Tab-separated table of C-alpha atoms in Angstrom:
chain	number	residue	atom	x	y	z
A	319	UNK	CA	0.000	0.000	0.000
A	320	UNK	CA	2.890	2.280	0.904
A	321	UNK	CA	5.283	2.206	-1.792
A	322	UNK	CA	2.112	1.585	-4.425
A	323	UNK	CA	1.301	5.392	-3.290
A	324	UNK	CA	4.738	6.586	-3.612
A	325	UNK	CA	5.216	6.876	0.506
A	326	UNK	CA	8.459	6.445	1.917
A	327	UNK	CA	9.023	4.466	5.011
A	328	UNK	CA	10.872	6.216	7.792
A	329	UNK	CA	10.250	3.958	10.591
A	330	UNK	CA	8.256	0.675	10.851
A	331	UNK	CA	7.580	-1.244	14.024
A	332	UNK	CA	5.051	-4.124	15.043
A	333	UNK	CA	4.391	-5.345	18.375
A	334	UNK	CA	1.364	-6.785	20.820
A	335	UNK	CA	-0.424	-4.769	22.928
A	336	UNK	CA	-2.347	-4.840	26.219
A	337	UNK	CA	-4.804	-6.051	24.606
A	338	UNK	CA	-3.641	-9.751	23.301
A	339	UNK	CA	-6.123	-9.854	19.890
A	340	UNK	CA	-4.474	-6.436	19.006
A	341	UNK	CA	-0.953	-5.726	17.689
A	342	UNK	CA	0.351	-1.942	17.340
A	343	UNK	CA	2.032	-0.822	13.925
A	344	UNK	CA	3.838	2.416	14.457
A	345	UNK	CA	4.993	3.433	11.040
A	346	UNK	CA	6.780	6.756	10.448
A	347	UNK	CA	6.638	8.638	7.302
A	348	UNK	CA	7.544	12.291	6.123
A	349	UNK	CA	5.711	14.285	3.588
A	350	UNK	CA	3.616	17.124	3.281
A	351	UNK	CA	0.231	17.276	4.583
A	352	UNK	CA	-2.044	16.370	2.211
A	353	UNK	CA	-0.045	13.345	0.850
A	354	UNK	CA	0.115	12.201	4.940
A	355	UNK	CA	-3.839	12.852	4.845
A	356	UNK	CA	-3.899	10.505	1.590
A	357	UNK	CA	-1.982	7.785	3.422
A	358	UNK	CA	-4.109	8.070	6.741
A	359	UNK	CA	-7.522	7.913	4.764
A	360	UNK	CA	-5.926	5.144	2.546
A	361	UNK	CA	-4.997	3.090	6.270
A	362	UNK	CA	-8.601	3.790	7.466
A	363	UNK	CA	-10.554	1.946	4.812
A	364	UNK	CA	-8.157	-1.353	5.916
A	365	UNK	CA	-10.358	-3.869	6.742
A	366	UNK	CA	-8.688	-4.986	10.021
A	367	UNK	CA	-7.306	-1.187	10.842
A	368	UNK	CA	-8.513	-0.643	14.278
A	369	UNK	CA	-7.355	2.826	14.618
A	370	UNK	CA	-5.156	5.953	12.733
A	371	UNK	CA	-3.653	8.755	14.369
A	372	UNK	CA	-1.606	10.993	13.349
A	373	UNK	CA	1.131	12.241	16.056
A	374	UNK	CA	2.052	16.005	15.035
A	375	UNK	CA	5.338	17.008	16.331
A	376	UNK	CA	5.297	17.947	19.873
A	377	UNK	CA	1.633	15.738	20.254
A	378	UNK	CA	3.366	12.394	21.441
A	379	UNK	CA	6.181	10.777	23.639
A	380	UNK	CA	8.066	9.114	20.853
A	381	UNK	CA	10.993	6.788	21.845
A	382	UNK	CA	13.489	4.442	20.049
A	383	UNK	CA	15.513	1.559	21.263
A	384	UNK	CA	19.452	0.421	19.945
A	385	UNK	CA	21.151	-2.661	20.585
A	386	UNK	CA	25.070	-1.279	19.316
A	387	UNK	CA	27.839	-3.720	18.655
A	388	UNK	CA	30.785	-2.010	19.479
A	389	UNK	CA	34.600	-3.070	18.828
A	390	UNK	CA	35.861	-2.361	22.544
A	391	UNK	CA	39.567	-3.525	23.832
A	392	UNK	CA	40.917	-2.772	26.947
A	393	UNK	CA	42.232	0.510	25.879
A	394	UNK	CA	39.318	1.700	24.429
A	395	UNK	CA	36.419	0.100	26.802
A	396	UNK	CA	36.631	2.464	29.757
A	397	UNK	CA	35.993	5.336	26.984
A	398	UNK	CA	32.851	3.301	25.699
A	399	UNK	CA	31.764	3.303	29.294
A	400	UNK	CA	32.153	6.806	29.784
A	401	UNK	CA	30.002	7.554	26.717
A	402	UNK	CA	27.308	5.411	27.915
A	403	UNK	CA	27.016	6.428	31.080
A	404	UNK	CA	26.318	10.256	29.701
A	405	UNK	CA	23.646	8.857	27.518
A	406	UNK	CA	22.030	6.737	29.923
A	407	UNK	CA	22.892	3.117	28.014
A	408	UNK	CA	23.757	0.244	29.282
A	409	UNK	CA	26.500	-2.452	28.550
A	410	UNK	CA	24.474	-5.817	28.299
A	411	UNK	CA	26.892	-8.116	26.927
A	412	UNK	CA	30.984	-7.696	27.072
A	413	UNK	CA	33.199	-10.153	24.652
A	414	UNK	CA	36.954	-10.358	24.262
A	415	UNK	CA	36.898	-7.497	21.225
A	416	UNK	CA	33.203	-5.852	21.655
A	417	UNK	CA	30.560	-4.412	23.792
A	418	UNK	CA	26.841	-4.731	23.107
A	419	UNK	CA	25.238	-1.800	24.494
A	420	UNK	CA	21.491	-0.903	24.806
A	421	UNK	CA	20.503	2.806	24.483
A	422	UNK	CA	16.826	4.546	24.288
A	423	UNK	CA	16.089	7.857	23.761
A	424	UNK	CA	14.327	10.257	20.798
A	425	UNK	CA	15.840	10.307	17.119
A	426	UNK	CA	18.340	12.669	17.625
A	427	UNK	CA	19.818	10.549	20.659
A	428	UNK	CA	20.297	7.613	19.392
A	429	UNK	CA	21.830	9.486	16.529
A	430	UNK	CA	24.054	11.374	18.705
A	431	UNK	CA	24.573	8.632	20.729
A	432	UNK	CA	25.757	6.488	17.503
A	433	UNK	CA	27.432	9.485	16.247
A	434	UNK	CA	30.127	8.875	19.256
A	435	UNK	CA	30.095	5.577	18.881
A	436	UNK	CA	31.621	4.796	15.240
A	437	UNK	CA	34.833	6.172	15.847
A	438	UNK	CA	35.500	2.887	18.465
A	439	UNK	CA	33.751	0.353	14.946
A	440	UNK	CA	30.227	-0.415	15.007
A	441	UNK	CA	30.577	-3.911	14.035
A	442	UNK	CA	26.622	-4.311	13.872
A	443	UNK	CA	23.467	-2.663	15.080
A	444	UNK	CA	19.648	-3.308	15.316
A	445	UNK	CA	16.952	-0.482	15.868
A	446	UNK	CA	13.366	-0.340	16.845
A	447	UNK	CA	12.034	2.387	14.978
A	448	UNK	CA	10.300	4.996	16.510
A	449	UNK	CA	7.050	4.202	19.153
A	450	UNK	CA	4.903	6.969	20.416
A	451	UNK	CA	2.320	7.115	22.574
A	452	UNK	CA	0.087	10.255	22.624
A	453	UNK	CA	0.804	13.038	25.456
């Protein structure tokens, strides 16, 4: 439906809710208003679509999650430490070479976050998307 329309894909994510027949698809996409309308009116006649809103900056509490595979010896580990602790990650796994390390935080965060980061070698990453929940 998405790219049949010509909409980009920013951000997809898919999980269960509180409610266990019901699954929430977050999906983020940048355009200008009346293409975004489009898309929402497009996602409404869905059979099984539940629900569509549309979060306008500033509307929602939007949050992404990054599990970061980091190249990490012992010269370079406490510095990787140091980094996390500012952003508020956390080391979850420590090998001989790398650190895995788990960060949350808006868009730009992570960003920043893996902006720092790539100097040390990301070796391999994985990343949620965006999720929001209105204000």
């Amino acid at each position: 439906m998405f790219s049949g329309r010509g909409f980009n894909i920013d951000t997809l994510n898919v999980a269960p809710t509180h409610d266990a027949t019901l699954s929430r698809i977050t999906v983020v996409l940048k355009g200008d208003d009346s293409s975004l309308d489009l898309c929402i009116k497009q996602l409404r006649k869905l059979i099984n679509v539940v629900d569509v809103t549309d979060f306008k900056e500033g509307q929602a509490v939007s949050r992404e999650l990054v599990l970061v595979k980091v190249k990490a010896d012992a010269k370079t580990r406490s510095e990787i430490m140091q980094i996390c602790d500012i952003f508020r990650a956390k080391i979850v796994n420590v090998g001989h070479s790398e650190v895995i390390v788990e960060a949350t935080g808006d868009e730009g965060k992570v960003a920043a976050f893996l902006g720092l980061l790539e100097p040390f070698g990301i070796i391999e990453l994985a990343r949620t998307g965006q999720l929001a929940l209105k204000r």
